[in-house]
PDB file of C-alpha atoms in Angstrom:
ATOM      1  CA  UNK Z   1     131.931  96.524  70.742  1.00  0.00           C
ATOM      2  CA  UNK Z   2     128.215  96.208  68.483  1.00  0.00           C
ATOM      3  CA  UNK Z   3     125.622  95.086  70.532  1.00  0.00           C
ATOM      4  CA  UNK Z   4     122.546  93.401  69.295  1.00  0.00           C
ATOM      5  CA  UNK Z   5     119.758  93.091  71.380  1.00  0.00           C
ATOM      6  CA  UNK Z   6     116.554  90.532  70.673  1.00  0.00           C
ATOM      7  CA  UNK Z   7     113.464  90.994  72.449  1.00  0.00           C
ATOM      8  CA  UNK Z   8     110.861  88.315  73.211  1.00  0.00           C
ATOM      9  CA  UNK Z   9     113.775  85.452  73.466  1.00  0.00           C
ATOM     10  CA  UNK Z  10     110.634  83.305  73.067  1.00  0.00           C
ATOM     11  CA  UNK Z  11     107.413  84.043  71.925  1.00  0.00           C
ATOM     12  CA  UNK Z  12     104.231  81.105  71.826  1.00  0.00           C
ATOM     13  CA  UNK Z  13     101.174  82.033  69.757  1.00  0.00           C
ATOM     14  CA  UNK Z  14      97.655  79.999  69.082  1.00  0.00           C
ATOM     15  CA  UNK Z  15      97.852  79.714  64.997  1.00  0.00           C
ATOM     16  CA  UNK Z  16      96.284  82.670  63.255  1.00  0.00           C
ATOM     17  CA  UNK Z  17      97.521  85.463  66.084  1.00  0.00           C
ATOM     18  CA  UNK Z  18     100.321  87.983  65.225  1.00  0.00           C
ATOM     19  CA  UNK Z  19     104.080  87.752  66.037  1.00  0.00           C
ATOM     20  CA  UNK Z  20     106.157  90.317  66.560  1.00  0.00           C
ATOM     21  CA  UNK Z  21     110.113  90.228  67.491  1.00  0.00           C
ATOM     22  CA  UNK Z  22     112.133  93.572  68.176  1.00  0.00           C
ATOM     23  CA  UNK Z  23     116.118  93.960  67.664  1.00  0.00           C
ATOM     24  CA  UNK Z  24     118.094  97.219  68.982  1.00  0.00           C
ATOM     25  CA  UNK Z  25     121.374  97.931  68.073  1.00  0.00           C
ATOM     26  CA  UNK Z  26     123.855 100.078  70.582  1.00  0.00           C
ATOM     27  CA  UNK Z  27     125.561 101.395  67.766  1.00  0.00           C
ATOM     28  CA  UNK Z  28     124.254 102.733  64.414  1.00  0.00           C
ATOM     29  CA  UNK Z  29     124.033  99.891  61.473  1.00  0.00           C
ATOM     30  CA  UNK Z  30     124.680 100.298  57.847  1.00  0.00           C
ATOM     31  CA  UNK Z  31     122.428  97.389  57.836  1.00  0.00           C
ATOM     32  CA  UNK Z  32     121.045  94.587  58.865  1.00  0.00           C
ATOM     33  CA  UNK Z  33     119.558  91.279  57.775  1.00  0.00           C
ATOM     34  CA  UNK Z  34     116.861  88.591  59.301  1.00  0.00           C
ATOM     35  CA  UNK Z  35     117.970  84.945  59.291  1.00  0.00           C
ATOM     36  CA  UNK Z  36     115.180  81.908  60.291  1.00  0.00           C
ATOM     37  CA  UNK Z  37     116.196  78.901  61.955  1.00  0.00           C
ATOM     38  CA  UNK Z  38     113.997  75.650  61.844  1.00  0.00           C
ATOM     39  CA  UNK Z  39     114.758  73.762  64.744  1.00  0.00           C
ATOM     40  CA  UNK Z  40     117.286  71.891  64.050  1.00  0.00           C
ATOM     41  CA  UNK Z  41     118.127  73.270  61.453  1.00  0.00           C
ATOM     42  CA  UNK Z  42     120.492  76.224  60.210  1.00  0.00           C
ATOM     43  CA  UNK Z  43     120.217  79.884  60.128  1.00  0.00           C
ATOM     44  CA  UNK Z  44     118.689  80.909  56.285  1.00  0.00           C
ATOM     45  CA  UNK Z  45     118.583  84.460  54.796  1.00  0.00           C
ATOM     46  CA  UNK Z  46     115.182  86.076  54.944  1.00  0.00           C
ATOM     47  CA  UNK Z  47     115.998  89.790  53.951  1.00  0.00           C
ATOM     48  CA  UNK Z  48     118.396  92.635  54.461  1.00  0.00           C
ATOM     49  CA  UNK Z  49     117.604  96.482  55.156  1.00  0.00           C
ATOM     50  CA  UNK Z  50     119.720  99.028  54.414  1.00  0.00           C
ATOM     51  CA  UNK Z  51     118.116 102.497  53.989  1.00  0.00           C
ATOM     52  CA  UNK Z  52     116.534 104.626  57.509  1.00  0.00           C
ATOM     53  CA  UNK Z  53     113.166 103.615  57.637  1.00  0.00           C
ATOM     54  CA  UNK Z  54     113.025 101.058  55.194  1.00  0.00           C
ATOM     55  CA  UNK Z  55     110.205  98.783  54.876  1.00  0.00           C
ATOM     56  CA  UNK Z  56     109.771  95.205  53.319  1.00  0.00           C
ATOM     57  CA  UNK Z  57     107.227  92.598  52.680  1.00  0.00           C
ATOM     58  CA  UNK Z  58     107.111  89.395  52.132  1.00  0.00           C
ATOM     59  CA  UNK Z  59     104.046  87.800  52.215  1.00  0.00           C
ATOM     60  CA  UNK Z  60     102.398  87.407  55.739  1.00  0.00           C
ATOM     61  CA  UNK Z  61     106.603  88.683  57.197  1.00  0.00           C
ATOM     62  CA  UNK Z  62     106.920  92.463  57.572  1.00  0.00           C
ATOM     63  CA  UNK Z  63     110.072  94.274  58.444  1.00  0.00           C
ATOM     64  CA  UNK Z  64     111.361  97.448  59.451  1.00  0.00           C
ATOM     65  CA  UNK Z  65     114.414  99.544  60.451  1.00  0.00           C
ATOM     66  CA  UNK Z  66     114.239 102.405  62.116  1.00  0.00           C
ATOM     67  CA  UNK Z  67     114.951 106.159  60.811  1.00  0.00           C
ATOM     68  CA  UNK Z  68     117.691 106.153  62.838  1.00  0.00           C
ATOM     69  CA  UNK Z  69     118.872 102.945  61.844  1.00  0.00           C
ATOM     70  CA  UNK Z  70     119.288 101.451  65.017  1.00  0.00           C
ATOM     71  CA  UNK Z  71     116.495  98.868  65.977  1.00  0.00           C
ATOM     72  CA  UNK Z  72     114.342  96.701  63.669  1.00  0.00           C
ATOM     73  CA  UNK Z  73     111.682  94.484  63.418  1.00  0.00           C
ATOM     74  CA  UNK Z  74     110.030  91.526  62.105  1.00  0.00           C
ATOM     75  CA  UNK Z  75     106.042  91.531  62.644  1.00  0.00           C
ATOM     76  CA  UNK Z  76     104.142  87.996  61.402  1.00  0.00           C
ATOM     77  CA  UNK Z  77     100.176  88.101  60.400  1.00  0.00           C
ATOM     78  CA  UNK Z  78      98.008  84.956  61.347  1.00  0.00           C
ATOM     79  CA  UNK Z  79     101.105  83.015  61.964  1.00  0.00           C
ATOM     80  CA  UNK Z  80     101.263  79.347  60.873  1.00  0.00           C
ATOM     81  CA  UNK Z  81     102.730  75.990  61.831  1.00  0.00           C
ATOM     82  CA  UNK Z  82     105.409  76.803  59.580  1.00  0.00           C
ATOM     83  CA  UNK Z  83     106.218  79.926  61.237  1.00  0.00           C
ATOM     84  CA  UNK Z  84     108.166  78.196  63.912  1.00  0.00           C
ATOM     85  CA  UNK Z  85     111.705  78.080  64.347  1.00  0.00           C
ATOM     86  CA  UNK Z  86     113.906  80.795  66.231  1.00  0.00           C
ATOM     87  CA  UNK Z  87     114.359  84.420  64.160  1.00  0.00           C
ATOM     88  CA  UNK Z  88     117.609  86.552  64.166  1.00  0.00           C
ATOM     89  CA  UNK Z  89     118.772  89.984  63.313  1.00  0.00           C
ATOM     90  CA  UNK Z  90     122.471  90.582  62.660  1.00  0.00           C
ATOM     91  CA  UNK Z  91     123.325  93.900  62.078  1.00  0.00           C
ATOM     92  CA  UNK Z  92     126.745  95.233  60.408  1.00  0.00           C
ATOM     93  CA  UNK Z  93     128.076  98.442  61.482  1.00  0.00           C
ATOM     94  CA  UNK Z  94     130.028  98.611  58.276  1.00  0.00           C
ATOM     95  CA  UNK Z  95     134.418  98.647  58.857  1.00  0.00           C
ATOM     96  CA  UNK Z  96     136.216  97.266  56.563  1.00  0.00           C
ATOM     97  CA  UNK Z  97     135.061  93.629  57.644  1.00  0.00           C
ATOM     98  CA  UNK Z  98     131.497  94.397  57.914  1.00  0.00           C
ATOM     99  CA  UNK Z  99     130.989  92.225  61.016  1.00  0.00           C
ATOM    100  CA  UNK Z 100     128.171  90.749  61.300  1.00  0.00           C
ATOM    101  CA  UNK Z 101     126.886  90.387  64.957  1.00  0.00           C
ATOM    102  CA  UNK Z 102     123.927  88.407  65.764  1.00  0.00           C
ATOM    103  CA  UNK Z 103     121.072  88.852  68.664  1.00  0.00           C
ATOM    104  CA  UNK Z 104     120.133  85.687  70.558  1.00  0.00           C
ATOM    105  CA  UNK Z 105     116.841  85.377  68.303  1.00  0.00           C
ATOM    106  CA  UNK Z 106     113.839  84.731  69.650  1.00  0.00           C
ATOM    107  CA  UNK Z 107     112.224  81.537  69.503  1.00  0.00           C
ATOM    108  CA  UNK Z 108     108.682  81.580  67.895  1.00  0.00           C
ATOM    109  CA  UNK Z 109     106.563  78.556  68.481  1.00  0.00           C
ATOM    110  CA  UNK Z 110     102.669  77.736  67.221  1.00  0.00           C
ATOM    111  CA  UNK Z 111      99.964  75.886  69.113  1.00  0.00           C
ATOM    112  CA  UNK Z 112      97.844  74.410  66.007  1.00  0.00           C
TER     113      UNK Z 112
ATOM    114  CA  UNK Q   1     121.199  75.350  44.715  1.00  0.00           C
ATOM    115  CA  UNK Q   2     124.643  75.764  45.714  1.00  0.00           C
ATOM    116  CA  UNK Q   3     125.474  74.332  50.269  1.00  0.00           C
ATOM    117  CA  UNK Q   4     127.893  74.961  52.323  1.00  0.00           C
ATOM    118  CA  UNK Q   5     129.090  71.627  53.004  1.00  0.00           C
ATOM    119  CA  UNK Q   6     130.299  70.806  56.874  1.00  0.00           C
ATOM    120  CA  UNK Q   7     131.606  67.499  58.390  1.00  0.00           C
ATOM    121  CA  UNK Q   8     131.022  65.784  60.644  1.00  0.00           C
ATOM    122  CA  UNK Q   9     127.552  66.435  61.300  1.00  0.00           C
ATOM    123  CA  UNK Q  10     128.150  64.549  65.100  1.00  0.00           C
ATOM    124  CA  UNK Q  11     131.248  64.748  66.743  1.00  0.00           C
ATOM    125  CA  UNK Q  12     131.612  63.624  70.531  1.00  0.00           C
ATOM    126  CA  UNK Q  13     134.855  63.354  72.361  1.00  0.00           C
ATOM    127  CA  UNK Q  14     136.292  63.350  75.603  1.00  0.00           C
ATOM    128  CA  UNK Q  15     137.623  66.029  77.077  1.00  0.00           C
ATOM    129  CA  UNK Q  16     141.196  66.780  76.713  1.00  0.00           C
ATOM    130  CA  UNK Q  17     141.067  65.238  73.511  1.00  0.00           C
ATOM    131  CA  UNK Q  18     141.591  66.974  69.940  1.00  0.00           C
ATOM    132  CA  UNK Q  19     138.982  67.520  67.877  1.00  0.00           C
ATOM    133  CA  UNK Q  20     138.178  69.296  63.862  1.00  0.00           C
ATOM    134  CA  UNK Q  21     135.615  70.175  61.896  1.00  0.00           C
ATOM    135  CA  UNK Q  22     135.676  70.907  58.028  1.00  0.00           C
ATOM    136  CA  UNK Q  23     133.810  72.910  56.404  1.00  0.00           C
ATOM    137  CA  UNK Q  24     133.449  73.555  52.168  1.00  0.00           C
ATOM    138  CA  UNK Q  25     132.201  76.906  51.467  1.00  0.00           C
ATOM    139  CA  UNK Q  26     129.898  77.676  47.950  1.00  0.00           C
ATOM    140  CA  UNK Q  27     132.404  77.855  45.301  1.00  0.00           C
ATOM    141  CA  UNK Q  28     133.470  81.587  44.278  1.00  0.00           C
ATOM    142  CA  UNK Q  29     132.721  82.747  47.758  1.00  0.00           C
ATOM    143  CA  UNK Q  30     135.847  84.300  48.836  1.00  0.00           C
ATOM    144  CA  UNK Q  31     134.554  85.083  52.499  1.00  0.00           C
ATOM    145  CA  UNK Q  32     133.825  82.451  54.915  1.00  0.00           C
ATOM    146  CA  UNK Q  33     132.875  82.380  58.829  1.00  0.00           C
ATOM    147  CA  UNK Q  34     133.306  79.914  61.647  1.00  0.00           C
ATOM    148  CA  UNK Q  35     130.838  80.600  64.210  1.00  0.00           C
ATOM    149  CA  UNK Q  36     129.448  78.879  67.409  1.00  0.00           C
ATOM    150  CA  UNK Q  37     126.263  78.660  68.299  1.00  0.00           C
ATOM    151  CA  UNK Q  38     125.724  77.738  72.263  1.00  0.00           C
ATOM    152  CA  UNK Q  39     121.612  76.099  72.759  1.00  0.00           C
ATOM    153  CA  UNK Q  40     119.105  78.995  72.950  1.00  0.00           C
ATOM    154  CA  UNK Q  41     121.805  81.784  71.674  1.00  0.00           C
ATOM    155  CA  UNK Q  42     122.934  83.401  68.548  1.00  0.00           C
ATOM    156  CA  UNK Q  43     125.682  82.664  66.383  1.00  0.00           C
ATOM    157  CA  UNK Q  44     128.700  84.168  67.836  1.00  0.00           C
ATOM    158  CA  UNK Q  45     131.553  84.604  65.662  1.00  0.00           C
ATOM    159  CA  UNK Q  46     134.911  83.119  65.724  1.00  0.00           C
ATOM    160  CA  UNK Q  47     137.033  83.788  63.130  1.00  0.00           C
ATOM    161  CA  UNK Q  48     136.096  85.285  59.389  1.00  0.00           C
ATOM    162  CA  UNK Q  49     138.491  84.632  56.675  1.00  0.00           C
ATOM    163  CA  UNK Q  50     139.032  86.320  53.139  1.00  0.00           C
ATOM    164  CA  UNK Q  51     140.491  83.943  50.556  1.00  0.00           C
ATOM    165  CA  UNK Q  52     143.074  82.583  52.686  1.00  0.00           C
ATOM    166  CA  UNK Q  53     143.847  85.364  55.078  1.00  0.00           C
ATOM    167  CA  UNK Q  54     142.733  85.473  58.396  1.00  0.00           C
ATOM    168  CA  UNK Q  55     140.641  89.097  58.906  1.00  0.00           C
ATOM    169  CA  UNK Q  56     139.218  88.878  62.251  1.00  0.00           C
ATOM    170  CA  UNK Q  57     139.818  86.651  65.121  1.00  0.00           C
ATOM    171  CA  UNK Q  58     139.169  88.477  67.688  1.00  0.00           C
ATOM    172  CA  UNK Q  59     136.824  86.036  69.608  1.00  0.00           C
ATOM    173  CA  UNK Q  60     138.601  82.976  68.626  1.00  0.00           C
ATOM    174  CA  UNK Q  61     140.249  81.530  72.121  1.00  0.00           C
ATOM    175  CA  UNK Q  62     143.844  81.123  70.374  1.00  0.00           C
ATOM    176  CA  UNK Q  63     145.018  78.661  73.405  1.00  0.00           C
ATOM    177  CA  UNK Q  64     143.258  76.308  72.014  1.00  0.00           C
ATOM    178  CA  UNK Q  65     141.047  77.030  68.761  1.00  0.00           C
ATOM    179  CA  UNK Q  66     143.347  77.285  65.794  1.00  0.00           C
ATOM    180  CA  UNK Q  67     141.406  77.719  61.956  1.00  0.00           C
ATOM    181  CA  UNK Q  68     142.945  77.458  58.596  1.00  0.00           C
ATOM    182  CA  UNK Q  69     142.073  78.037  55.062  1.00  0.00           C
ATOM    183  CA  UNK Q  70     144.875  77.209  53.022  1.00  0.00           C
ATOM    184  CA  UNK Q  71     144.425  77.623  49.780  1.00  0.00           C
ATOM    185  CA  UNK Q  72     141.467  80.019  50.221  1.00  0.00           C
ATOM    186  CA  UNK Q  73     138.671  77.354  49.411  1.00  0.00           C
ATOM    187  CA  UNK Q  74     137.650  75.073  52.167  1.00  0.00           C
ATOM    188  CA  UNK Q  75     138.896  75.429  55.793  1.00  0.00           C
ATOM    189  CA  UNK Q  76     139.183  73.660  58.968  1.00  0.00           C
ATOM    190  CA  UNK Q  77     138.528  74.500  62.499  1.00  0.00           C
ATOM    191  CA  UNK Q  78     140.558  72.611  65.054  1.00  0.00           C
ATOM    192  CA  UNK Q  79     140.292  72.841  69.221  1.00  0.00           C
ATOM    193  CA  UNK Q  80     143.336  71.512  71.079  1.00  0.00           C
ATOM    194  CA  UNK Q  81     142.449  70.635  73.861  1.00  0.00           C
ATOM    195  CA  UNK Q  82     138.506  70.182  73.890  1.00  0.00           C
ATOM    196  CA  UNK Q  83     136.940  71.457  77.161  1.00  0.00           C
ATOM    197  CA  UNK Q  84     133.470  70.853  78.949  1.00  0.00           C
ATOM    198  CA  UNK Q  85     132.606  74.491  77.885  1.00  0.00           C
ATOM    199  CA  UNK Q  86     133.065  74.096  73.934  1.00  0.00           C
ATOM    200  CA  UNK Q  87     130.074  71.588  73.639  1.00  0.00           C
ATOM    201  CA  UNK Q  88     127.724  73.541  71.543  1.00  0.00           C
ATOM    202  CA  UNK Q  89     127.231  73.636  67.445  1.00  0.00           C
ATOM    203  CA  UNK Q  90     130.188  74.777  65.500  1.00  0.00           C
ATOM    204  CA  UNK Q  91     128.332  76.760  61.945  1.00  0.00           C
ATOM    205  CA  UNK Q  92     130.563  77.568  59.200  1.00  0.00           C
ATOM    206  CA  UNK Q  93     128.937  80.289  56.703  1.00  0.00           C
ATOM    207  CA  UNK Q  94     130.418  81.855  53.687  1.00  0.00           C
ATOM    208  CA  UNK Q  95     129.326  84.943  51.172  1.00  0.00           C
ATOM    209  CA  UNK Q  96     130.543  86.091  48.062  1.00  0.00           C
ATOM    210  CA  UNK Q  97     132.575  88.873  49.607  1.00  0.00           C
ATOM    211  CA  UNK Q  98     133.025  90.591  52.870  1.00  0.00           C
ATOM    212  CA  UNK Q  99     130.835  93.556  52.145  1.00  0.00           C
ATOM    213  CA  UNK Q 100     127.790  94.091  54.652  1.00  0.00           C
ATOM    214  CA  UNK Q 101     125.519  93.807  51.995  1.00  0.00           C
ATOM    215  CA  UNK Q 102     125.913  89.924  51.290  1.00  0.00           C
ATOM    216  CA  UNK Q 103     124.031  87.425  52.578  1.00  0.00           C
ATOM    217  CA  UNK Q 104     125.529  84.482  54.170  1.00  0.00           C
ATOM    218  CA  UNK Q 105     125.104  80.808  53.397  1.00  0.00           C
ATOM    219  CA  UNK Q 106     125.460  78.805  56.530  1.00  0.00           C
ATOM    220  CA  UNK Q 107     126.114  75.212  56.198  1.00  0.00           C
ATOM    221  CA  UNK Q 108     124.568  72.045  58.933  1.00  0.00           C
ATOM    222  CA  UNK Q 109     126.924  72.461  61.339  1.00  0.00           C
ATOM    223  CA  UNK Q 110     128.501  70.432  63.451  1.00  0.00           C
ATOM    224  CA  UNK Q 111     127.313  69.510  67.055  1.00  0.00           C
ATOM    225  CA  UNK Q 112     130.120  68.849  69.417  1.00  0.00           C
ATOM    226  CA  UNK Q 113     129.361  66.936  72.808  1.00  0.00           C
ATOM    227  CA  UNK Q 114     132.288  66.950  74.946  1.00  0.00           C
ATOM    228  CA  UNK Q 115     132.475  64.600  77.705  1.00  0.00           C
TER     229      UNK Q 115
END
């Protein structure tokens, strides 16, 4: 079956440095989609990719998907306090169900 | 805006025991999701309804996990007998419909401790 693959599992940063997490996918997705969980807290929606290639912004958070639509990534500038909490990919191969399937996240934390 | 709602937020039992966990998706959503998230994982799915249909339970450990969704709105999760192995938090997530594209609304969970 999909598998979703999250490197760092855990990441710790001085406040201000850069954060970058990687997902890989063994299968090609039709898309996928970044979730943030606070500790805790619950998994919340940060964005979704769909085309090869695609890139996104939101403010200091910048992701990617590959042109071959198989790995992604989530890169953080001068990271904050706020940044912490553990960030996931799920990617969706597409089917008729559109399964989502998570990678174990990696857990971002921020020495102040 | 519109929450999943999921109850109880604490559960703790014994093993052996029977144990079930509610969950209330956002209204109109006619896809919902029982996941389980084990400490320092990611959510792994369970069992993903549409309406009231059952679509893929694949994962779901049918000996003793049993989910239901009667009348297509809110749903229930139930494990007969609890084991050791199932403590971890139980996340119930729904989306407008099952295409890829939506995003999905997790609710608080519930954290199961079994003894």
């Amino acid at each position: 079956g999909q598998q979703v693959m999250q490197i760092p599992q855990y990441q710790h940063v001085q406040e201000g440095e850069d954060f970058t997490t990687y997902c890989n996918s063994s299968t090609t997705l039709s898309n996928i989609q970044w979730y943030k969980q606070r500790p805790g807290g619950h998994p919340v929606f940060l964005i979704q990719l769909v085309k090869s290639g695609e890139v996104k912004k939101q403010k200091r958070l910048t992701f990617q998907f590959g042109e071959a639509k198989k790995n992604s990534s989530l890169h953080i500038t001068a990271t904050q306090t706020t940044d912490v909490g553990t960030y996931f990919c799920a990617g969706s191969g597409g089917g008729s169900n559109y399964k989502l399937t998570f990678g174990k996240g990696t857990l971002l934390t921020v020495n102040p | 805006e519109a929450e999943v709602a999921q109850s109880p937020r604490y559960k703790i039992t014994e093993k052996s025991q029977a144990v079930a966990f509610w969950c209330d998706p956002i209204s109109g959503h006619a896809t919902l999701y029982w996941y389980r998230q084990i400490l320092g994982q990611g959510p792994e799915l369970l069992v993903q309804f549409q309406d009231e249909s059952v679509v893929d339970d694949s994962q779901l450990p049918k000996d003793r996990f049993s989910a239901e969704r009667l009348k297509g709105v809110d749903s229930t999760l139930k494990i007969q007998p609890a084991e050791l192995g199932d403590s971890a938090m139980y996340l119930c997530a729904s989306r407008r419909s099952r295409l890829g594209t939506e995003k999905l609304f997790f609710g608080s969970g519930t954290q199961l401790s079994v003894l």
